[in-house]
PDB file of C-alpha atoms in Angstrom:
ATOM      1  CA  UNK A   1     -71.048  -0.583  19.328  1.00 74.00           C
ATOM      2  CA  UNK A   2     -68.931   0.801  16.892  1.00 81.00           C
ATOM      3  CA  UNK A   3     -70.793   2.560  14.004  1.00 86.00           C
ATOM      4  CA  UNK A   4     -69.847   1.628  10.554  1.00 85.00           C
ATOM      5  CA  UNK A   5     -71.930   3.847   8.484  1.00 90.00           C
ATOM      6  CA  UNK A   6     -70.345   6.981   8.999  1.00 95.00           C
ATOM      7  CA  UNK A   7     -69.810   9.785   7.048  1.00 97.00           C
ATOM      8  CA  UNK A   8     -66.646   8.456   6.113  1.00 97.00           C
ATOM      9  CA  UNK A   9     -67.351   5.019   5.035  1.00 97.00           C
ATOM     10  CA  UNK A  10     -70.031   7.237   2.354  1.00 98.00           C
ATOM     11  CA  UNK A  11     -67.616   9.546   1.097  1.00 98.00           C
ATOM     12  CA  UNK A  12     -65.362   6.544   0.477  1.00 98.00           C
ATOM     13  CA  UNK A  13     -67.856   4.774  -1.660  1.00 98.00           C
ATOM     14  CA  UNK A  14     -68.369   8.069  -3.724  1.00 98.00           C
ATOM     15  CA  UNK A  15     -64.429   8.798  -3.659  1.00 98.00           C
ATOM     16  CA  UNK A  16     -64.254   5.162  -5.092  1.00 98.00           C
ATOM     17  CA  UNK A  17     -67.218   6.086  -8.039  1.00 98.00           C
ATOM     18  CA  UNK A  18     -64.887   9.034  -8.513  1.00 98.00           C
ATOM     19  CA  UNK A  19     -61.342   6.459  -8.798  1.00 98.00           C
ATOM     20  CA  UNK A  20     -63.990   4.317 -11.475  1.00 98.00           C
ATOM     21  CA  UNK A  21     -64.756   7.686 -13.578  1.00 98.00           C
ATOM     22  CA  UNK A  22     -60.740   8.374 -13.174  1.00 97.00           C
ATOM     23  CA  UNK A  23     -60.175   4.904 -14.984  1.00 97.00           C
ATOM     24  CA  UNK A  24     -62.600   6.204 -17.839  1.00 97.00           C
ATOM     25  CA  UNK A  25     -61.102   9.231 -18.624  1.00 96.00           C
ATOM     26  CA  UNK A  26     -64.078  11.284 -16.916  1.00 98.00           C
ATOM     27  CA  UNK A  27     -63.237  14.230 -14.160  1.00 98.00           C
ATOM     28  CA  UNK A  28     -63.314  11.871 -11.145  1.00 98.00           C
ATOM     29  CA  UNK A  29     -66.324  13.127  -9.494  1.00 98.00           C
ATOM     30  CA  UNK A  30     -68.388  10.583  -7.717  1.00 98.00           C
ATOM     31  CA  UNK A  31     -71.726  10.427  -5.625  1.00 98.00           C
ATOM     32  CA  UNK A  32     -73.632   8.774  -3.713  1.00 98.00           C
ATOM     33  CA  UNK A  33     -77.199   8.748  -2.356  1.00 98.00           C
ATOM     34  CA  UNK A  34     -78.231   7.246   1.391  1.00 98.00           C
ATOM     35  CA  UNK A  35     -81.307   6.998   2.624  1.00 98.00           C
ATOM     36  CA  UNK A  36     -81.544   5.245   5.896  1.00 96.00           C
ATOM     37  CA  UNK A  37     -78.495   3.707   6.086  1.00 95.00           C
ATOM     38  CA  UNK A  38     -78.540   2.513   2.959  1.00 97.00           C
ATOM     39  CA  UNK A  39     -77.011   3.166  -0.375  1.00 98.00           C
ATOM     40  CA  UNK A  40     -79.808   3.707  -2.986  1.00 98.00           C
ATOM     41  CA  UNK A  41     -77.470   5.498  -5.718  1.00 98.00           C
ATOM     42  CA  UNK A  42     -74.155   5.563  -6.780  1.00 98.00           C
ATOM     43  CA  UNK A  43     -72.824   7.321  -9.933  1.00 98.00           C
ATOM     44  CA  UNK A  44     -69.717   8.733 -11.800  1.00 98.00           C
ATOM     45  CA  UNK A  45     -69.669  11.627 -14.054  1.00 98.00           C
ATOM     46  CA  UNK A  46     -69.812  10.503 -17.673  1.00 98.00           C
ATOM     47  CA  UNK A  47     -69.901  13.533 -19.458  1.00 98.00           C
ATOM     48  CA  UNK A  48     -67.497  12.655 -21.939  1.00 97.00           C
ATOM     49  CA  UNK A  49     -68.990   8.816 -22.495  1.00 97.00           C
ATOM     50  CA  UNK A  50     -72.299  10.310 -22.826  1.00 96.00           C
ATOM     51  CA  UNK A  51     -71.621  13.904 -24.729  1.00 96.00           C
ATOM     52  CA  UNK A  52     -73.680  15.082 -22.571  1.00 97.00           C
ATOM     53  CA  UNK A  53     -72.919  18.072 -19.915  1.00 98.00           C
ATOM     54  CA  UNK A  54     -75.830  17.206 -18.067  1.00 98.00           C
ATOM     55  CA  UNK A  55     -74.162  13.628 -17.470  1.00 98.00           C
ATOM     56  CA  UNK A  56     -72.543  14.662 -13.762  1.00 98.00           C
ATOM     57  CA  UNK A  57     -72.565  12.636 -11.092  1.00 98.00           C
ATOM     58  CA  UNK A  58     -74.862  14.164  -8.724  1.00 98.00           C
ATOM     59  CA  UNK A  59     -77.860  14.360 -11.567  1.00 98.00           C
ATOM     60  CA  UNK A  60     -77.410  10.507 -12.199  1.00 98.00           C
ATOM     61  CA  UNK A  61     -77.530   9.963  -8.532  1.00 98.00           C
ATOM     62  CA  UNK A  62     -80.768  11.808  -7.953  1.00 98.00           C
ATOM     63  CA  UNK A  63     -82.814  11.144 -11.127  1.00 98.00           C
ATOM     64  CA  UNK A  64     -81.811   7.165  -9.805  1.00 98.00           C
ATOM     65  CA  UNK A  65     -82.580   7.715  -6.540  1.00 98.00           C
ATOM     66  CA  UNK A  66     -86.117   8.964  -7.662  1.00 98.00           C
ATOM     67  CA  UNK A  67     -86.257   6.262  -9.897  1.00 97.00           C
ATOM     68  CA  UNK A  68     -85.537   3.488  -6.405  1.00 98.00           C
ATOM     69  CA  UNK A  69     -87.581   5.454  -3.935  1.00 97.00           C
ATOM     70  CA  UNK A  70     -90.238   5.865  -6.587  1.00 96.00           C
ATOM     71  CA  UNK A  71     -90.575   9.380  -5.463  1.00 96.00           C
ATOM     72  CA  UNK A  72     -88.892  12.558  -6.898  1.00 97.00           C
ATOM     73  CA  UNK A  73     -88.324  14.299  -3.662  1.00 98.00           C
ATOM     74  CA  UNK A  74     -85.356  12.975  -1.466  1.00 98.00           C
ATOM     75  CA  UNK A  75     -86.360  14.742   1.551  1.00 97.00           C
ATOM     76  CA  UNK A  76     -84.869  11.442   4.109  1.00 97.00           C
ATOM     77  CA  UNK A  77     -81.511  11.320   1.550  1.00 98.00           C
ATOM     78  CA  UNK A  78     -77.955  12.353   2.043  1.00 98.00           C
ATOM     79  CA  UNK A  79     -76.196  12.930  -1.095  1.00 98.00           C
ATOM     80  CA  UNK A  80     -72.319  12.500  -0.906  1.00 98.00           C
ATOM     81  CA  UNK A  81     -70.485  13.752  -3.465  1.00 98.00           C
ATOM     82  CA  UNK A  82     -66.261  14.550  -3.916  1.00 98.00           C
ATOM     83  CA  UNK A  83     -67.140  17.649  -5.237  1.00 98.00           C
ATOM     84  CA  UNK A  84     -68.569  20.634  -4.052  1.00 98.00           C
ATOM     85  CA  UNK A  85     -71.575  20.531  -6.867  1.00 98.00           C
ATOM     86  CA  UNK A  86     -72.064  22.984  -9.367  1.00 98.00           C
ATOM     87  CA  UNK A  87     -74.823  25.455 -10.439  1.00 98.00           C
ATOM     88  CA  UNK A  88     -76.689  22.892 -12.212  1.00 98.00           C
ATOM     89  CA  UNK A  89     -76.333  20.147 -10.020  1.00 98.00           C
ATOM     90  CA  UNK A  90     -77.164  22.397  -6.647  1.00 98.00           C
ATOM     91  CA  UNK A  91     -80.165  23.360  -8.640  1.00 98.00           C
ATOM     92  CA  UNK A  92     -81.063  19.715  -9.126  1.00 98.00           C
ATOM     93  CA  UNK A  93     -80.414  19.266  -5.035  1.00 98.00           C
ATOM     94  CA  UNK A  94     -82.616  22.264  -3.699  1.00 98.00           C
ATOM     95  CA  UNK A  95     -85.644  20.938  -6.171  1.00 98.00           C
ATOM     96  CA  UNK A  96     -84.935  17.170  -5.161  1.00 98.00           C
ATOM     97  CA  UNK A  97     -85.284  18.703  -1.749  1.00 98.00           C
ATOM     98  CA  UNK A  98     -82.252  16.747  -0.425  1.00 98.00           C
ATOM     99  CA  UNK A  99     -82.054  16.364   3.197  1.00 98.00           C
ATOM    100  CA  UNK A 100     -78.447  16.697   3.579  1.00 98.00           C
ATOM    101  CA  UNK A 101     -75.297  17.427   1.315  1.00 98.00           C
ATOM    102  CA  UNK A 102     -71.899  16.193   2.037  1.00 98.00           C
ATOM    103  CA  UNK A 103     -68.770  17.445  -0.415  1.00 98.00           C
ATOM    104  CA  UNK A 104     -65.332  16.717   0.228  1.00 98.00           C
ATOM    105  CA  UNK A 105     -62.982  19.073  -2.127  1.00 98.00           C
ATOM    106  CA  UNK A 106     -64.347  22.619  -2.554  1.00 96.00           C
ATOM    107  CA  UNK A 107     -64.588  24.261  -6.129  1.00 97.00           C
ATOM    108  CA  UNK A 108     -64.051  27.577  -5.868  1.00 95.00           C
ATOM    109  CA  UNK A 109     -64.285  28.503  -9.797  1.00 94.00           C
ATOM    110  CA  UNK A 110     -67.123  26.056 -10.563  1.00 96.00           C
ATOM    111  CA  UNK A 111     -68.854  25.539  -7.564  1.00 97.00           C
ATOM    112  CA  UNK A 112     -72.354  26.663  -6.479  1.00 97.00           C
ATOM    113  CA  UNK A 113     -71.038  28.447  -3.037  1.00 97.00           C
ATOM    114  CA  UNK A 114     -70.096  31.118  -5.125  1.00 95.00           C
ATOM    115  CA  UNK A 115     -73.433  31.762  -4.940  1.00 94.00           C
ATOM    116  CA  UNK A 116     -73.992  31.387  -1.637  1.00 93.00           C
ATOM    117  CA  UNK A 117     -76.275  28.162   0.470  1.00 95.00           C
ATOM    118  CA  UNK A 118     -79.055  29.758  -0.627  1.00 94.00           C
ATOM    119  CA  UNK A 119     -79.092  28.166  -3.385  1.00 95.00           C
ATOM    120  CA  UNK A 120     -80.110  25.037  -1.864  1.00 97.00           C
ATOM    121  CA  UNK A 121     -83.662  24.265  -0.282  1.00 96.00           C
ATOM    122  CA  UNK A 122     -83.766  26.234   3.316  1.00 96.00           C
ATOM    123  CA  UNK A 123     -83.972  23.179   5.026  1.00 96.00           C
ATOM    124  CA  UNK A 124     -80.901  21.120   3.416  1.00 98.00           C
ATOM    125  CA  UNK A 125     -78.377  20.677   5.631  1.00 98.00           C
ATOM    126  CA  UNK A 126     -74.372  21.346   4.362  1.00 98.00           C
ATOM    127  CA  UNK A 127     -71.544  19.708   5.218  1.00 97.00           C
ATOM    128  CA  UNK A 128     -68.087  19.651   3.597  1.00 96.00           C
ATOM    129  CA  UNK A 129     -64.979  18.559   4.272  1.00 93.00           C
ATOM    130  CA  UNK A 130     -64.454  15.310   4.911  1.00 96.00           C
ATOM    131  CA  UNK A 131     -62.183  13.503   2.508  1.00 97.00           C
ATOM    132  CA  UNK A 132     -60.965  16.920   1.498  1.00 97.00           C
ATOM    133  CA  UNK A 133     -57.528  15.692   0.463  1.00 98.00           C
ATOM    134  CA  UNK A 134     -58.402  12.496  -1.265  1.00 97.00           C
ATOM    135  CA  UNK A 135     -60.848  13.842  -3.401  1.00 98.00           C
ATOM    136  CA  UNK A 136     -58.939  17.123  -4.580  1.00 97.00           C
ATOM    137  CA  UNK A 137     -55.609  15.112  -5.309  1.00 98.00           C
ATOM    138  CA  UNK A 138     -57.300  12.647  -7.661  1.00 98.00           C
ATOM    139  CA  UNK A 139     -58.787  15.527  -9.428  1.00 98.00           C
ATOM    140  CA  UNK A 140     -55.618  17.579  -9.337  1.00 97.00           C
ATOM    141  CA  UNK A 141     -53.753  14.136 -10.818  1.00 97.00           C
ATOM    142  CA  UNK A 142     -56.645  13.663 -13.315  1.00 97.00           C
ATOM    143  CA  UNK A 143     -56.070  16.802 -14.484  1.00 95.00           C
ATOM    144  CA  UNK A 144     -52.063  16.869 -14.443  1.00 95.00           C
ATOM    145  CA  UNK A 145     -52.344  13.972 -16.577  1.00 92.00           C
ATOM    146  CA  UNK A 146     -54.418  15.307 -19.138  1.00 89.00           C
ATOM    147  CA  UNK A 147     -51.410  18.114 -19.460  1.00 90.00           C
ATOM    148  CA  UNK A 148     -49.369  15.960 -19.738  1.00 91.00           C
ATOM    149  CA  UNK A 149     -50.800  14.507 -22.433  1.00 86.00           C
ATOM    150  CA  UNK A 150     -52.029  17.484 -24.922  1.00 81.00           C
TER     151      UNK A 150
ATOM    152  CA  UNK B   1     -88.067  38.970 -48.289  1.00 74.00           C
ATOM    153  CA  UNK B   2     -89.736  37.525 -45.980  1.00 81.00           C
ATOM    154  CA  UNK B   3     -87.875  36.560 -42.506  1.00 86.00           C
ATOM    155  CA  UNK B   4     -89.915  33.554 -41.814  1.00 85.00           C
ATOM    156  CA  UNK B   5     -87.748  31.694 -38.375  1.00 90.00           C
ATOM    157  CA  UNK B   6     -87.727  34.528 -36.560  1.00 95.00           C
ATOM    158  CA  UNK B   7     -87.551  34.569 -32.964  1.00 97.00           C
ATOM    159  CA  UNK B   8     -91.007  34.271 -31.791  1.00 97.00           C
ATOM    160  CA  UNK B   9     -91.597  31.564 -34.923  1.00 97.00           C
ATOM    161  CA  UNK B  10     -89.719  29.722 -32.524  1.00 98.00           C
ATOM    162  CA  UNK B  11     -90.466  30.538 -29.255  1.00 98.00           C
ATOM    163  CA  UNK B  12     -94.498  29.552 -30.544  1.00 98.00           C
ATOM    164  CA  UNK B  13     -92.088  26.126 -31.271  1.00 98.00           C
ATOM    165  CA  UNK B  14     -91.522  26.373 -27.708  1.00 98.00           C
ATOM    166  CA  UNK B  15     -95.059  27.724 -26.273  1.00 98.00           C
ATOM    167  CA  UNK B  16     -96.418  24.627 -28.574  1.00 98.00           C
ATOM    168  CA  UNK B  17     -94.328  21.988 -26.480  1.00 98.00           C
ATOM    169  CA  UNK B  18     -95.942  24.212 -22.872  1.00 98.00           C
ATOM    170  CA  UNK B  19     -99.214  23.667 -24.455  1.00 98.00           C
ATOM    171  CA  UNK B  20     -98.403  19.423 -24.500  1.00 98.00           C
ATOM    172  CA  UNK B  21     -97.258  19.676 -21.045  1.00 98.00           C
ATOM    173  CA  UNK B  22    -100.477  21.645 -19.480  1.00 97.00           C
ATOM    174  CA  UNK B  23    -102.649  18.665 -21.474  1.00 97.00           C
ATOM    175  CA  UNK B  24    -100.287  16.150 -19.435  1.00 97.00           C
ATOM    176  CA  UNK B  25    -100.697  17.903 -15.911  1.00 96.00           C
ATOM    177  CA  UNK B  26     -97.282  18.629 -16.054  1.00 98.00           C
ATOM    178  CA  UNK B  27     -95.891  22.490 -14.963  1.00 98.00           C
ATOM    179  CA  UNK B  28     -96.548  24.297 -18.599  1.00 98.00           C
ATOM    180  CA  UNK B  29     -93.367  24.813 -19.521  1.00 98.00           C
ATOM    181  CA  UNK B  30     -91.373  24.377 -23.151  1.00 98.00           C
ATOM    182  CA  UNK B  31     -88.484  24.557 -25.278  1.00 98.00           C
ATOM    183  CA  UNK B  32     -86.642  24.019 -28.378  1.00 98.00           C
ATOM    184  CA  UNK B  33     -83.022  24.033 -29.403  1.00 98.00           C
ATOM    185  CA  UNK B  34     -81.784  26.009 -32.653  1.00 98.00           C
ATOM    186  CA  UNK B  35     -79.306  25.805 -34.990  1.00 98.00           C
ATOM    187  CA  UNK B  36     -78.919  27.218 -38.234  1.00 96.00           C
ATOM    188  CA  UNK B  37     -82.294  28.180 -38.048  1.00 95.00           C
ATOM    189  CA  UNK B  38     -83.389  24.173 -37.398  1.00 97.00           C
ATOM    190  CA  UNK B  39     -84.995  23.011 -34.613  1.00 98.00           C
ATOM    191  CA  UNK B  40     -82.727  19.968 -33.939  1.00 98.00           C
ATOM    192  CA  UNK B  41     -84.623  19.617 -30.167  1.00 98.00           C
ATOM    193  CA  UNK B  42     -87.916  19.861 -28.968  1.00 98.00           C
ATOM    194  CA  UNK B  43     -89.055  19.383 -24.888  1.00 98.00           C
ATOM    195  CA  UNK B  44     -91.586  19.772 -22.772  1.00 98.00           C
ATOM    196  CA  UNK B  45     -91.165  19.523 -18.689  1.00 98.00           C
ATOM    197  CA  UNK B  46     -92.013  15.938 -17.628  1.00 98.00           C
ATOM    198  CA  UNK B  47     -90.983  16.213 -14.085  1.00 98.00           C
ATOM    199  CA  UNK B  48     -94.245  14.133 -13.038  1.00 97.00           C
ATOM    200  CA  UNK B  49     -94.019  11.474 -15.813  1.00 97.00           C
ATOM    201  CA  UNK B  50     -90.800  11.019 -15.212  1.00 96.00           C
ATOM    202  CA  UNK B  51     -91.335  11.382 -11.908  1.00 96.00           C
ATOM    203  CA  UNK B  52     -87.442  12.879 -11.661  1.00 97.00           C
ATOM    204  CA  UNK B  53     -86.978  16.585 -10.683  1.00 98.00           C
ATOM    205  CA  UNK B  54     -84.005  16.579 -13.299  1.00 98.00           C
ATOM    206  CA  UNK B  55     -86.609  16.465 -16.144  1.00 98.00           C
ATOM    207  CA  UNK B  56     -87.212  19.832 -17.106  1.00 98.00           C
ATOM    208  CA  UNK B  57     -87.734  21.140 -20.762  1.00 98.00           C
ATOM    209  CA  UNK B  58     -84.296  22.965 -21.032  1.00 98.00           C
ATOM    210  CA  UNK B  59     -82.557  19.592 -19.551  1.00 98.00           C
ATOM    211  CA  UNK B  60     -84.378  17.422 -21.986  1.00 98.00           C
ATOM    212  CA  UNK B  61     -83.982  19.656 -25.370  1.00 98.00           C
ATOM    213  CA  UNK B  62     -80.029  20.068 -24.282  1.00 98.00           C
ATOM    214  CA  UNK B  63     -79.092  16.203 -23.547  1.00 98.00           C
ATOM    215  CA  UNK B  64     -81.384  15.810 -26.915  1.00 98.00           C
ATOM    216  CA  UNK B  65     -79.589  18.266 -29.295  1.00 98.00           C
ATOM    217  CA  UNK B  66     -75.858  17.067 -27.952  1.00 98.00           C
ATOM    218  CA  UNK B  67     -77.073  13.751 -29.527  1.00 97.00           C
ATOM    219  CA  UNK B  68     -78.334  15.255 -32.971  1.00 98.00           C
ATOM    220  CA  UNK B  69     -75.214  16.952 -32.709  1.00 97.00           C
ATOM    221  CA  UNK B  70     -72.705  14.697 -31.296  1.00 96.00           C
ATOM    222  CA  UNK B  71     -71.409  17.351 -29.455  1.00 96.00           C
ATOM    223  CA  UNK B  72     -71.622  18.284 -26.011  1.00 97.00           C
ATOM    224  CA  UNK B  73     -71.466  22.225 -26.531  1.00 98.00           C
ATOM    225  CA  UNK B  74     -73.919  23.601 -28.210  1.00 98.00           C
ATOM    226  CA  UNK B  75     -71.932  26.979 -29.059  1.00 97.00           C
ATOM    227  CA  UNK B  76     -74.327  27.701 -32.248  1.00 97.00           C
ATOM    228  CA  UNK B  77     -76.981  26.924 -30.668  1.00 98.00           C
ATOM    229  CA  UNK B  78     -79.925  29.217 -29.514  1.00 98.00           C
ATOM    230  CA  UNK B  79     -82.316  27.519 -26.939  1.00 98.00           C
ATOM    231  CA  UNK B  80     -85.939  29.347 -26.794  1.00 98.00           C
ATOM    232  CA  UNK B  81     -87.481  28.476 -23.338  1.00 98.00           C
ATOM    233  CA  UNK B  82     -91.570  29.586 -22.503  1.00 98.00           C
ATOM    234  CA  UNK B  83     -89.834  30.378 -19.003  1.00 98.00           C
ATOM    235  CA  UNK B  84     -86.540  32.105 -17.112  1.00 98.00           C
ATOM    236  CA  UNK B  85     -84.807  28.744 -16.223  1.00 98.00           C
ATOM    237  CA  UNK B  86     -83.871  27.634 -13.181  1.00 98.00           C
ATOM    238  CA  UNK B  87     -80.425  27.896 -11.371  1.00 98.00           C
ATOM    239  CA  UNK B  88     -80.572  23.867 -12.674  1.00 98.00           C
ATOM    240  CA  UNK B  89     -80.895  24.641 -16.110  1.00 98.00           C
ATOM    241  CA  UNK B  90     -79.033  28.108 -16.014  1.00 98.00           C
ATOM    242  CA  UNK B  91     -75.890  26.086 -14.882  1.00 98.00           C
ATOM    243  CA  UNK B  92     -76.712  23.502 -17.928  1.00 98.00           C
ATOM    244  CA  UNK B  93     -77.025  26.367 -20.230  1.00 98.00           C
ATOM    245  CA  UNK B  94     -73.657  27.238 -19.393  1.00 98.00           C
ATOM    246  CA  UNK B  95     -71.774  24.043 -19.327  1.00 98.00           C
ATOM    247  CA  UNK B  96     -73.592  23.878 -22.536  1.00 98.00           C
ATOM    248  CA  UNK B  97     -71.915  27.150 -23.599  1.00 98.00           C
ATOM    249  CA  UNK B  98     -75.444  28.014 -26.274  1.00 98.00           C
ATOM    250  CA  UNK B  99     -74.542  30.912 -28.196  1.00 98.00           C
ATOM    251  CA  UNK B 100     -78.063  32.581 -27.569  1.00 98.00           C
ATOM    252  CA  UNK B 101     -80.452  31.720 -24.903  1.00 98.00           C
ATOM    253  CA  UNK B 102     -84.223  33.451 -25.440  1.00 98.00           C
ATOM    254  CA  UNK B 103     -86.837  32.992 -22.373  1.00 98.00           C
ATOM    255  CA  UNK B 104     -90.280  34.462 -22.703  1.00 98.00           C
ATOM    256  CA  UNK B 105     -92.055  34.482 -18.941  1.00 98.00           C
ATOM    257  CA  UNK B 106     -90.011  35.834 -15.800  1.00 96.00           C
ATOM    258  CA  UNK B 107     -89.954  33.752 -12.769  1.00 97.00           C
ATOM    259  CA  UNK B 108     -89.115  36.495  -9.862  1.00 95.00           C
ATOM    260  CA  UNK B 109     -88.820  33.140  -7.496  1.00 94.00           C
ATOM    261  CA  UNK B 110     -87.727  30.214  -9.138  1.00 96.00           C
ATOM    262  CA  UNK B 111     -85.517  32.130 -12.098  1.00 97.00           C
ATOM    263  CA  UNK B 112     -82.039  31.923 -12.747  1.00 97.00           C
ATOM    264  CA  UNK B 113     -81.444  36.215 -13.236  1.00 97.00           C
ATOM    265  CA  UNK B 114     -82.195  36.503  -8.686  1.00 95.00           C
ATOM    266  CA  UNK B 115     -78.144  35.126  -8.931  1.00 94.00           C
ATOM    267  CA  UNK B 116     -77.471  37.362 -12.195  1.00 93.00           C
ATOM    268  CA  UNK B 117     -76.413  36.235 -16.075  1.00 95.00           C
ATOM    269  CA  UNK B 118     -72.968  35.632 -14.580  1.00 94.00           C
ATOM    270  CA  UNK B 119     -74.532  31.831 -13.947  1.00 95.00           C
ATOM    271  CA  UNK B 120     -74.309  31.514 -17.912  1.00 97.00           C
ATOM    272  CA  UNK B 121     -71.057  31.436 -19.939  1.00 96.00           C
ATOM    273  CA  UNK B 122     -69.338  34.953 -20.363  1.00 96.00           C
ATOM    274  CA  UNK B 123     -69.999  34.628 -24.232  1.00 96.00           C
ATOM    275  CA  UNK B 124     -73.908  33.476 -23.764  1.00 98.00           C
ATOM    276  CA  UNK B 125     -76.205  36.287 -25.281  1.00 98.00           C
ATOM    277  CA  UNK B 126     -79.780  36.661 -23.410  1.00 98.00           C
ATOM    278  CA  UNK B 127     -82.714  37.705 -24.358  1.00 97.00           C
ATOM    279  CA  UNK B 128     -86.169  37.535 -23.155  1.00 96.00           C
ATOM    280  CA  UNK B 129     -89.677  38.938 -22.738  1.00 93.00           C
ATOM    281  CA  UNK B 130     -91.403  37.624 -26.266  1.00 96.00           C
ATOM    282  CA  UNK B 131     -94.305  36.061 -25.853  1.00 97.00           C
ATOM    283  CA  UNK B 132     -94.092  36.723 -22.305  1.00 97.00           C
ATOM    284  CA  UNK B 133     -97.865  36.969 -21.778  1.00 98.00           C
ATOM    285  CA  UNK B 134     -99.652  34.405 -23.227  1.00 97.00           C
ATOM    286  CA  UNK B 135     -96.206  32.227 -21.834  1.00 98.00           C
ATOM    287  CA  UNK B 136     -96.789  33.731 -18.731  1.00 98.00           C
ATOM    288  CA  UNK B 137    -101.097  33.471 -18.664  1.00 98.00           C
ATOM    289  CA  UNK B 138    -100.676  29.333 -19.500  1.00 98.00           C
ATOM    290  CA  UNK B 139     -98.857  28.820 -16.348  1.00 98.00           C
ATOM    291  CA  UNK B 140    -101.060  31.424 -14.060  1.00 97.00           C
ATOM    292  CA  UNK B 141    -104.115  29.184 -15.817  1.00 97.00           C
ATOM    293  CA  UNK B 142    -102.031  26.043 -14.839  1.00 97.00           C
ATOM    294  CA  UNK B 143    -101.802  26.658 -11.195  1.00 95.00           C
ATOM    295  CA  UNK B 144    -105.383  28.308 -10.886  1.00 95.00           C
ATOM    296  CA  UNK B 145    -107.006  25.067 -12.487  1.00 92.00           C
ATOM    297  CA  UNK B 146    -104.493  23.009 -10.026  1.00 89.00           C
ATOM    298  CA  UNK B 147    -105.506  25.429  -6.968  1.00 90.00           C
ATOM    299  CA  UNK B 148    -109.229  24.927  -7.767  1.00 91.00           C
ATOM    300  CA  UNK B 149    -109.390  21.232  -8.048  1.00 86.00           C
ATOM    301  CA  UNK B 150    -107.402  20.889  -4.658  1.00 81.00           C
TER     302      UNK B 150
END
């Protein structure tokens, strides 16, 4: 049997909540949250919609997952994000106790590895990677754009 | 005369909001948002009402004075906090870019300052230490009460 709900197919489904925040004029990060197979969350960052900086993707995701599961730790989630999160929203992870993080483009300035996993709750597991290209071009676009434009 | 909003006036704003949050079971921790020597945001954690690990004080008093504002940085802006914040709310803090940040109780294992002040922006100033007993003694009362009845 071919397996459907891969890794990939998640990371599309937050690289397409990252193409919707794109469309809004938002830094296209997207996320999603799975728990058992299943998508419980999906957000895009709306700083800029909200004025709000805590508005990213990642927090939306996990304050709605909480909301679903009706419990504020996530400890049978995945959280897929095209991002690699940053200090705030790996803070959010490690105290949602997230069972696993996937991020597709890194963030060297912004991101939380700067810091190091430890960061995250010791028994989160990281993954990163996948969707890699995808995710940093329509950032690197989103950006170019913006230039462009000022 | 007579310097009356001074900072621990308002870090008692912010042991005040700790005091509504030990009365509501919640982790006794508070905060309020300054500017121009106005409290334009008040918060206390409400991680368990809420039931969302997103919902600390500093995250709540932030999102709350961007919308007094109507402005997403809060770069005149000094947030008083009963505790060291968390790498969650250190990395809001900073994409918050608050002139001044003031904390009153350490937190050796949950705080921010294990990964350094380089989590905040380069031109956040940070103080803390007032109030740090009696900010400290509400939460060591918290947990002992919590301990006992377990």
């Amino acid at each position: 049997m071919i397996e459907v709900y891969t890794d990939d197919y998640f990371m599309k489904e937050a690289y397409k909540e990252a193409q919707k925040a794109a469309e809004l004029g938002e830094v296209p990060v997207g996320a999603v949250i799975v728990s058992k197979k299943k998508i419980i969350a999906r957000a895009h960052n709306q700083v800029e919609q909200l004025e709000d900086i805590t508005a990213h993707a990642e927090i939306i995701a996990i304050t709605a997952a909480a909301q679903f599961l009706g419990s504020k730790y996530l400890d049978d989630c995945t959280l897929y994000v095209s991002l690699e999160p940053c200090c705030m929203c790996a803070g959010a992870i490690a105290h949602a106790r997230l069972a696993r993080v996937v991020y597709a483009a890194d963030d060297d300035k912004g991101g939380f590895m700067r810091f190091g996993k430890k960061m995250l709750h010791p028994k989160t597991t990281l993954e990163f990677g996948i969707m890699h290209d995808e995710c940093s071009l329509i950032l690197k676009e989103f950006f170019q754009q913006k230039r462009a434009l000022a």
